[in-house]
PDB file of C-alpha atoms in Angstrom:
ATOM      1  CA  MET A 695     134.064  97.752  87.142  1.00  0.00           C
ATOM      2  CA  THR A 696     133.724 101.370  86.012  1.00  0.00           C
ATOM      3  CA  ASP A 697     131.085 102.714  88.356  1.00  0.00           C
ATOM      4  CA  GLN A 698     132.243 104.317  91.618  1.00  0.00           C
ATOM      5  CA  VAL A 699     131.908 107.832  92.927  1.00  0.00           C
ATOM      6  CA  GLY A 700     135.010 109.380  94.389  1.00  0.00           C
ATOM      7  CA  SER A 701     136.431 112.734  95.441  1.00  0.00           C
ATOM      8  CA  GLN A 702     139.318 112.671  92.962  1.00  0.00           C
ATOM      9  CA  ARG A 703     139.209 114.397  89.582  1.00  0.00           C
ATOM     10  CA  VAL A 704     136.039 116.234  90.569  1.00  0.00           C
ATOM     11  CA  GLU A 705     136.844 118.916  87.999  1.00  0.00           C
ATOM     12  CA  ASN A 706     135.816 116.378  85.341  1.00  0.00           C
ATOM     13  CA  ALA A 707     132.678 115.252  87.128  1.00  0.00           C
ATOM     14  CA  PRO A 708     129.448 115.597  85.170  1.00  0.00           C
ATOM     15  CA  GLU A 709     126.348 117.055  86.781  1.00  0.00           C
ATOM     16  CA  ARG A 710     124.418 113.855  86.066  1.00  0.00           C
ATOM     17  CA  LEU A 711     125.152 110.165  85.715  1.00  0.00           C
ATOM     18  CA  ILE A 712     123.630 107.573  83.414  1.00  0.00           C
ATOM     19  CA  VAL A 713     121.659 104.810  85.133  1.00  0.00           C
ATOM     20  CA  GLY A 714     119.772 103.478  82.112  1.00  0.00           C
ATOM     21  CA  GLN A 715     118.742 103.885  78.494  1.00  0.00           C
ATOM     22  CA  VAL A 716     115.267 103.644  76.970  1.00  0.00           C
ATOM     23  CA  VAL A 717     115.339 100.948  74.282  1.00  0.00           C
ATOM     24  CA  ALA A 718     111.689 100.337  73.360  1.00  0.00           C
ATOM     25  CA  PRO A 719     108.041 100.892  74.271  1.00  0.00           C
ATOM     26  CA  PHE A 720     106.391  98.197  76.358  1.00  0.00           C
ATOM     27  CA  GLY A 721     102.693  97.636  75.807  1.00  0.00           C
ATOM     28  CA  VAL A 722     100.281 100.362  74.727  1.00  0.00           C
ATOM     29  CA  LYS A 723      99.974 102.520  77.856  1.00  0.00           C
ATOM     30  CA  GLY A 724     103.284 104.371  77.655  1.00  0.00           C
ATOM     31  CA  GLU A 725     105.578 102.090  79.615  1.00  0.00           C
ATOM     32  CA  LEU A 726     109.241 102.192  78.683  1.00  0.00           C
ATOM     33  CA  LYS A 727     111.619  99.264  78.464  1.00  0.00           C
ATOM     34  CA  VAL A 728     114.945 100.436  79.882  1.00  0.00           C
ATOM     35  CA  ASN A 729     118.381  98.842  79.775  1.00  0.00           C
ATOM     36  CA  ILE A 730     119.836  99.136  83.280  1.00  0.00           C
ATOM     37  CA  LEU A 731     123.261 100.819  83.408  1.00  0.00           C
ATOM     38  CA  THR A 732     123.853 100.880  87.136  1.00  0.00           C
ATOM     39  CA  GLU A 733     125.252  98.432  89.663  1.00  0.00           C
ATOM     40  CA  PHE A 734     122.240  99.186  91.868  1.00  0.00           C
ATOM     41  CA  PRO A 735     119.028  98.360  89.945  1.00  0.00           C
ATOM     42  CA  GLU A 736     117.117  98.313  93.223  1.00  0.00           C
ATOM     43  CA  ARG A 737     117.566 102.079  93.381  1.00  0.00           C
ATOM     44  CA  PHE A 738     114.676 102.459  90.916  1.00  0.00           C
ATOM     45  CA  ARG A 739     112.188 101.104  93.466  1.00  0.00           C
ATOM     46  CA  LYS A 740     112.673 104.144  95.710  1.00  0.00           C
ATOM     47  CA  MET A 741     113.010 106.886  93.117  1.00  0.00           C
ATOM     48  CA  GLU A 742     110.226 109.428  92.663  1.00  0.00           C
ATOM     49  CA  GLN A 743     111.787 111.413  89.822  1.00  0.00           C
ATOM     50  CA  LEU A 744     114.463 111.024  87.167  1.00  0.00           C
ATOM     51  CA  LEU A 745     115.778 112.876  84.164  1.00  0.00           C
ATOM     52  CA  LEU A 746     115.596 111.929  80.494  1.00  0.00           C
ATOM     53  CA  ALA A 747     118.064 113.312  77.972  1.00  0.00           C
ATOM     54  CA  PRO A 748     118.324 112.781  74.191  1.00  0.00           C
ATOM     55  CA  PHE A 749     120.899 110.301  72.942  1.00  0.00           C
ATOM     56  CA  ASP A 750     123.019 112.981  71.235  1.00  0.00           C
ATOM     57  CA  SER A 751     122.932 115.398  74.158  1.00  0.00           C
ATOM     58  CA  LEU A 752     125.737 113.755  76.164  1.00  0.00           C
ATOM     59  CA  PRO A 753     129.467 113.900  75.391  1.00  0.00           C
ATOM     60  CA  ALA A 754     130.744 110.645  73.927  1.00  0.00           C
ATOM     61  CA  HIS A 755     133.106 109.995  76.844  1.00  0.00           C
ATOM     62  CA  LEU A 756     130.192 109.940  79.283  1.00  0.00           C
ATOM     63  CA  ALA A 757     128.126 107.419  77.335  1.00  0.00           C
ATOM     64  CA  PRO A 758     128.624 103.638  77.352  1.00  0.00           C
ATOM     65  CA  SER A 759     130.149 102.312  74.137  1.00  0.00           C
ATOM     66  CA  ALA A 760     127.615  99.470  73.889  1.00  0.00           C
ATOM     67  CA  SER A 761     124.449 101.540  73.698  1.00  0.00           C
ATOM     68  CA  LEU A 762     121.461 101.890  71.398  1.00  0.00           C
ATOM     69  CA  ASP A 763     121.751 104.590  68.751  1.00  0.00           C
ATOM     70  CA  PRO A 764     118.097 105.400  67.955  1.00  0.00           C
ATOM     71  CA  LYS A 765     119.065 106.369  64.391  1.00  0.00           C
ATOM     72  CA  THR A 766     119.672 102.685  63.685  1.00  0.00           C
ATOM     73  CA  VAL A 767     116.156 101.638  64.716  1.00  0.00           C
ATOM     74  CA  ARG A 768     113.230 101.725  62.311  1.00  0.00           C
ATOM     75  CA  SER A 769     110.471 104.086  63.383  1.00  0.00           C
ATOM     76  CA  PHE A 770     107.650 102.636  65.451  1.00  0.00           C
ATOM     77  CA  GLN A 771     104.776 101.826  63.053  1.00  0.00           C
ATOM     78  CA  SER A 772     101.809 101.644  65.372  1.00  0.00           C
ATOM     79  CA  HIS A 773      99.387 103.654  63.267  1.00  0.00           C
ATOM     80  CA  ALA A 774     100.142 101.774  60.068  1.00  0.00           C
ATOM     81  CA  GLU A 775      99.352  98.550  61.842  1.00  0.00           C
ATOM     82  CA  GLY A 776      96.278 100.042  63.488  1.00  0.00           C
ATOM     83  CA  SER A 777      97.192  98.470  66.836  1.00  0.00           C
ATOM     84  CA  VAL A 778      97.619 101.614  68.943  1.00  0.00           C
ATOM     85  CA  PRO A 779      95.212 104.566  69.050  1.00  0.00           C
ATOM     86  CA  ARG A 780      96.579 107.993  68.227  1.00  0.00           C
ATOM     87  CA  SER A 781      97.164 110.207  71.232  1.00  0.00           C
ATOM     88  CA  PRO A 782      94.707 113.121  71.472  1.00  0.00           C
ATOM     89  CA  THR A 783      97.640 115.444  72.201  1.00  0.00           C
ATOM     90  CA  ALA A 784     100.972 114.833  70.528  1.00  0.00           C
ATOM     91  CA  PHE A 785     103.799 114.098  72.943  1.00  0.00           C
ATOM     92  CA  ARG A 786     106.932 116.136  72.403  1.00  0.00           C
ATOM     93  CA  PRO A 787     110.107 114.425  73.582  1.00  0.00           C
ATOM     94  CA  PRO A 788     112.405 116.845  75.417  1.00  0.00           C
ATOM     95  CA  SER A 789     115.414 118.344  73.642  1.00  0.00           C
ATOM     96  CA  THR A 790     117.441 118.715  76.851  1.00  0.00           C
ATOM     97  CA  ALA A 791     117.738 116.827  80.145  1.00  0.00           C
ATOM     98  CA  THR A 792     114.229 117.061  81.620  1.00  0.00           C
ATOM     99  CA  PRO A 793     112.794 115.779  84.917  1.00  0.00           C
ATOM    100  CA  PHE A 794     109.884 113.314  84.861  1.00  0.00           C
ATOM    101  CA  GLU A 795     107.814 112.070  87.778  1.00  0.00           C
ATOM    102  CA  ILE A 796     107.792 108.288  88.127  1.00  0.00           C
ATOM    103  CA  GLU A 797     104.414 106.538  88.269  1.00  0.00           C
ATOM    104  CA  SER A 798     105.700 102.966  88.540  1.00  0.00           C
ATOM    105  CA  THR A 799     108.768 100.774  88.107  1.00  0.00           C
ATOM    106  CA  GLN A 800     109.210  97.034  87.697  1.00  0.00           C
ATOM    107  CA  LEU A 801     112.311  94.924  87.192  1.00  0.00           C
ATOM    108  CA  HIS A 802     111.585  92.433  84.419  1.00  0.00           C
ATOM    109  CA  LYS A 803     114.013  89.930  82.846  1.00  0.00           C
ATOM    110  CA  GLY A 804     117.061  92.046  83.616  1.00  0.00           C
ATOM    111  CA  GLN A 805     115.481  95.256  82.378  1.00  0.00           C
ATOM    112  CA  LEU A 806     113.415  98.037  83.925  1.00  0.00           C
ATOM    113  CA  LEU A 807     109.790  98.654  82.971  1.00  0.00           C
ATOM    114  CA  LEU A 808     109.234 102.328  83.659  1.00  0.00           C
ATOM    115  CA  LYS A 809     106.039 104.396  83.591  1.00  0.00           C
ATOM    116  CA  LEU A 810     106.491 108.155  83.628  1.00  0.00           C
ATOM    117  CA  GLN A 811     103.937 110.866  84.164  1.00  0.00           C
ATOM    118  CA  GLY A 812     102.925 112.388  80.836  1.00  0.00           C
ATOM    119  CA  VAL A 813     104.037 109.415  78.726  1.00  0.00           C
ATOM    120  CA  ASN A 814     100.675 107.771  78.176  1.00  0.00           C
ATOM    121  CA  ASP A 815     100.755 105.717  74.982  1.00  0.00           C
ATOM    122  CA  ALA A 816     103.071 103.628  72.858  1.00  0.00           C
ATOM    123  CA  ASP A 817     103.762 106.455  70.408  1.00  0.00           C
ATOM    124  CA  ALA A 818     104.981 108.712  73.200  1.00  0.00           C
ATOM    125  CA  ALA A 819     107.117 105.886  74.571  1.00  0.00           C
ATOM    126  CA  ALA A 820     108.570 105.163  71.117  1.00  0.00           C
ATOM    127  CA  ALA A 821     109.557 108.819  70.768  1.00  0.00           C
ATOM    128  CA  LEU A 822     111.839 108.355  73.778  1.00  0.00           C
ATOM    129  CA  ARG A 823     113.753 105.417  72.303  1.00  0.00           C
ATOM    130  CA  GLY A 824     117.471 105.920  72.891  1.00  0.00           C
ATOM    131  CA  TYR A 825     117.004 108.518  75.632  1.00  0.00           C
ATOM    132  CA  TRP A 826     119.363 108.356  78.604  1.00  0.00           C
ATOM    133  CA  VAL A 827     117.946 107.871  82.079  1.00  0.00           C
ATOM    134  CA  LEU A 828     119.914 110.133  84.423  1.00  0.00           C
ATOM    135  CA  VAL A 829     120.261 110.981  88.091  1.00  0.00           C
ATOM    136  CA  PRO A 830     122.060 113.959  89.663  1.00  0.00           C
ATOM    137  CA  LEU A 831     125.660 113.268  90.647  1.00  0.00           C
ATOM    138  CA  GLU A 832     124.835 113.773  94.328  1.00  0.00           C
ATOM    139  CA  GLN A 833     122.582 110.709  94.151  1.00  0.00           C
ATOM    140  CA  ALA A 834     125.458 108.482  93.032  1.00  0.00           C
ATOM    141  CA  ARG A 835     126.036 105.351  95.079  1.00  0.00           C
ATOM    142  CA  LYS A 836     129.458 104.617  96.498  1.00  0.00           C
ATOM    143  CA  LEU A 837     130.733 101.242  95.344  1.00  0.00           C
ATOM    144  CA  PRO A 838     133.432  98.986  96.761  1.00  0.00           C
ATOM    145  CA  ARG A 839     137.032 100.053  96.450  1.00  0.00           C
ATOM    146  CA  GLY A 840     138.437  99.377  92.994  1.00  0.00           C
ATOM    147  CA  SER A 841     135.387 100.518  91.004  1.00  0.00           C
ATOM    148  CA  TYR A 842     135.158 103.877  89.274  1.00  0.00           C
ATOM    149  CA  TYR A 843     132.827 106.055  87.281  1.00  0.00           C
ATOM    150  CA  LEU A 844     133.411 106.278  83.556  1.00  0.00           C
ATOM    151  CA  TYR A 845     134.270 109.978  83.755  1.00  0.00           C
ATOM    152  CA  GLN A 846     137.039 109.226  86.264  1.00  0.00           C
ATOM    153  CA  ILE A 847     138.748 106.735  83.951  1.00  0.00           C
ATOM    154  CA  VAL A 848     138.493 108.452  80.570  1.00  0.00           C
ATOM    155  CA  GLY A 849     141.373 110.871  80.125  1.00  0.00           C
ATOM    156  CA  LEU A 850     143.799 109.179  82.502  1.00  0.00           C
ATOM    157  CA  GLU A 851     147.386 108.907  81.289  1.00  0.00           C
ATOM    158  CA  VAL A 852     148.594 105.343  80.779  1.00  0.00           C
ATOM    159  CA  HIS A 853     152.113 104.285  81.777  1.00  0.00           C
ATOM    160  CA  THR A 854     153.716 100.864  81.944  1.00  0.00           C
ATOM    161  CA  THR A 855     155.390  99.492  85.043  1.00  0.00           C
ATOM    162  CA  GLU A 856     158.675 100.109  83.190  1.00  0.00           C
ATOM    163  CA  GLY A 857     157.936 103.832  83.013  1.00  0.00           C
ATOM    164  CA  ASN A 858     156.903 104.082  79.350  1.00  0.00           C
ATOM    165  CA  HIS A 859     154.121 106.552  78.540  1.00  0.00           C
ATOM    166  CA  LEU A 860     151.615 105.035  76.094  1.00  0.00           C
ATOM    167  CA  GLY A 861     148.901 107.680  75.865  1.00  0.00           C
ATOM    168  CA  LYS A 862     145.471 108.436  77.323  1.00  0.00           C
ATOM    169  CA  ILE A 863     142.339 106.399  77.872  1.00  0.00           C
ATOM    170  CA  ALA A 864     139.971 107.622  75.163  1.00  0.00           C
ATOM    171  CA  ASP A 865     137.041 105.287  75.851  1.00  0.00           C
ATOM    172  CA  VAL A 866     135.908 102.396  78.021  1.00  0.00           C
ATOM    173  CA  ILE A 867     134.216  99.357  76.466  1.00  0.00           C
ATOM    174  CA  THR A 868     132.026  97.435  78.872  1.00  0.00           C
ATOM    175  CA  THR A 869     131.827  93.673  78.376  1.00  0.00           C
ATOM    176  CA  SER A 870     130.221  90.902  80.392  1.00  0.00           C
ATOM    177  CA  ALA A 871     133.643  89.774  81.597  1.00  0.00           C
ATOM    178  CA  ASN A 872     135.457  93.049  82.297  1.00  0.00           C
ATOM    179  CA  ASP A 873     135.928  96.601  81.131  1.00  0.00           C
ATOM    180  CA  VAL A 874     138.357  97.321  78.292  1.00  0.00           C
ATOM    181  CA  TYR A 875     140.271 100.608  78.239  1.00  0.00           C
ATOM    182  CA  VAL A 876     140.864 102.095  74.777  1.00  0.00           C
ATOM    183  CA  VAL A 877     144.263 103.834  74.844  1.00  0.00           C
ATOM    184  CA  GLN A 878     145.388 106.282  72.177  1.00  0.00           C
ATOM    185  CA  GLY A 879     148.673 108.134  72.087  1.00  0.00           C
ATOM    186  CA  PRO A 880     152.290 108.333  70.941  1.00  0.00           C
ATOM    187  CA  GLY A 881     153.312 105.132  72.707  1.00  0.00           C
ATOM    188  CA  VAL A 882     150.717 102.955  70.964  1.00  0.00           C
ATOM    189  CA  THR A 883     152.350 100.918  68.211  1.00  0.00           C
ATOM    190  CA  ASP A 884     149.317  99.033  66.889  1.00  0.00           C
ATOM    191  CA  PRO A 885     148.460 100.038  63.263  1.00  0.00           C
ATOM    192  CA  THR A 886     144.913 100.880  64.381  1.00  0.00           C
ATOM    193  CA  GLY A 887     146.277 103.616  66.644  1.00  0.00           C
ATOM    194  CA  GLU A 888     144.589 102.025  69.644  1.00  0.00           C
ATOM    195  CA  LEU A 889     145.662  99.708  72.423  1.00  0.00           C
ATOM    196  CA  LEU A 890     142.868  97.703  74.055  1.00  0.00           C
ATOM    197  CA  VAL A 891     143.710  97.161  77.715  1.00  0.00           C
ATOM    198  CA  PRO A 892     141.626  94.553  79.587  1.00  0.00           C
ATOM    199  CA  GLY A 893     140.628  95.978  82.961  1.00  0.00           C
ATOM    200  CA  ILE A 894     141.879  93.022  84.978  1.00  0.00           C
ATOM    201  CA  LYS A 895     144.310  92.931  87.903  1.00  0.00           C
ATOM    202  CA  ALA A 896     146.909  90.943  85.990  1.00  0.00           C
ATOM    203  CA  ILE A 897     147.291  93.840  83.534  1.00  0.00           C
ATOM    204  CA  VAL A 898     146.053  97.003  85.279  1.00  0.00           C
ATOM    205  CA  LYS A 899     148.382  97.275  88.252  1.00  0.00           C
ATOM    206  CA  ARG A 900     147.264 100.597  89.749  1.00  0.00           C
ATOM    207  CA  ILE A 901     144.748 103.349  89.095  1.00  0.00           C
ATOM    208  CA  GLU A 902     146.047 106.577  90.608  1.00  0.00           C
ATOM    209  CA  LEU A 903     143.253 109.096  90.305  1.00  0.00           C
ATOM    210  CA  LYS A 904     145.039 111.808  92.281  1.00  0.00           C
ATOM    211  CA  ARG A 905     147.972 111.616  89.878  1.00  0.00           C
ATOM    212  CA  GLY A 906     145.729 111.207  86.840  1.00  0.00           C
ATOM    213  CA  ARG A 907     147.278 107.997  85.609  1.00  0.00           C
ATOM    214  CA  VAL A 908     146.969 104.246  85.211  1.00  0.00           C
ATOM    215  CA  ILE A 909     149.897 101.864  85.555  1.00  0.00           C
ATOM    216  CA  ILE A 910     149.716  98.711  83.425  1.00  0.00           C
ATOM    217  CA  ALA A 911     151.928  95.748  82.658  1.00  0.00           C
ATOM    218  CA  PRO A 912     153.864  96.135  79.382  1.00  0.00           C
ATOM    219  CA  PRO A 913     151.738  94.796  76.490  1.00  0.00           C
ATOM    220  CA  GLU A 914     154.468  92.343  75.495  1.00  0.00           C
ATOM    221  CA  ASP A 915     154.035  90.658  78.879  1.00  0.00           C
ATOM    222  CA  TRP A 916     150.280  90.086  78.607  1.00  0.00           C
ATOM    223  CA  ALA A 917     150.464  86.648  77.026  1.00  0.00           C
TER     224      ALA A 917
END
């Protein structure tokens, strides 16, 4: 998994880490439906404050590949349907990472239902669609050995066990089975310019953060 804090490569460490993404309003009182992007969903029960940041405000290498781009979602049409009253004061979604006090949290069908102070109706909640839910880096949880944060993996040099340099990890794709490292560089021979490396022990032999590299089995031996 790509989700562990560590002391290596701290020069690349972001100030904040993603723990969720707002995907939709829930109900008419301002609750947010959040996709959970942390190995520790129970952490939300004890949190009193979190940060929200716009979708486009984070560098691409810090954001999960499989995430909701709010530009692809049709605007919330509550007023046209007449189902939700207009807020007496228009809510302005923040343009930078902004702290919000938490009023309530509830885990529901694998997602988080989140109520934040100042987000009081469905229109306000809809305006936050796509926003990242963040926590400061110092609040990161330490996971079992063999797991890493996304920022620790992206940018690592990739070498084979035979000593061939393939390139760098440009992105990490998260799947239900395992992570997939997207490698780009002079040693990649695929016409697409990318080598997709499954993050499994049979292929990824060692991750050496201190040396800034990953050692993998030669692609021709993966079959």
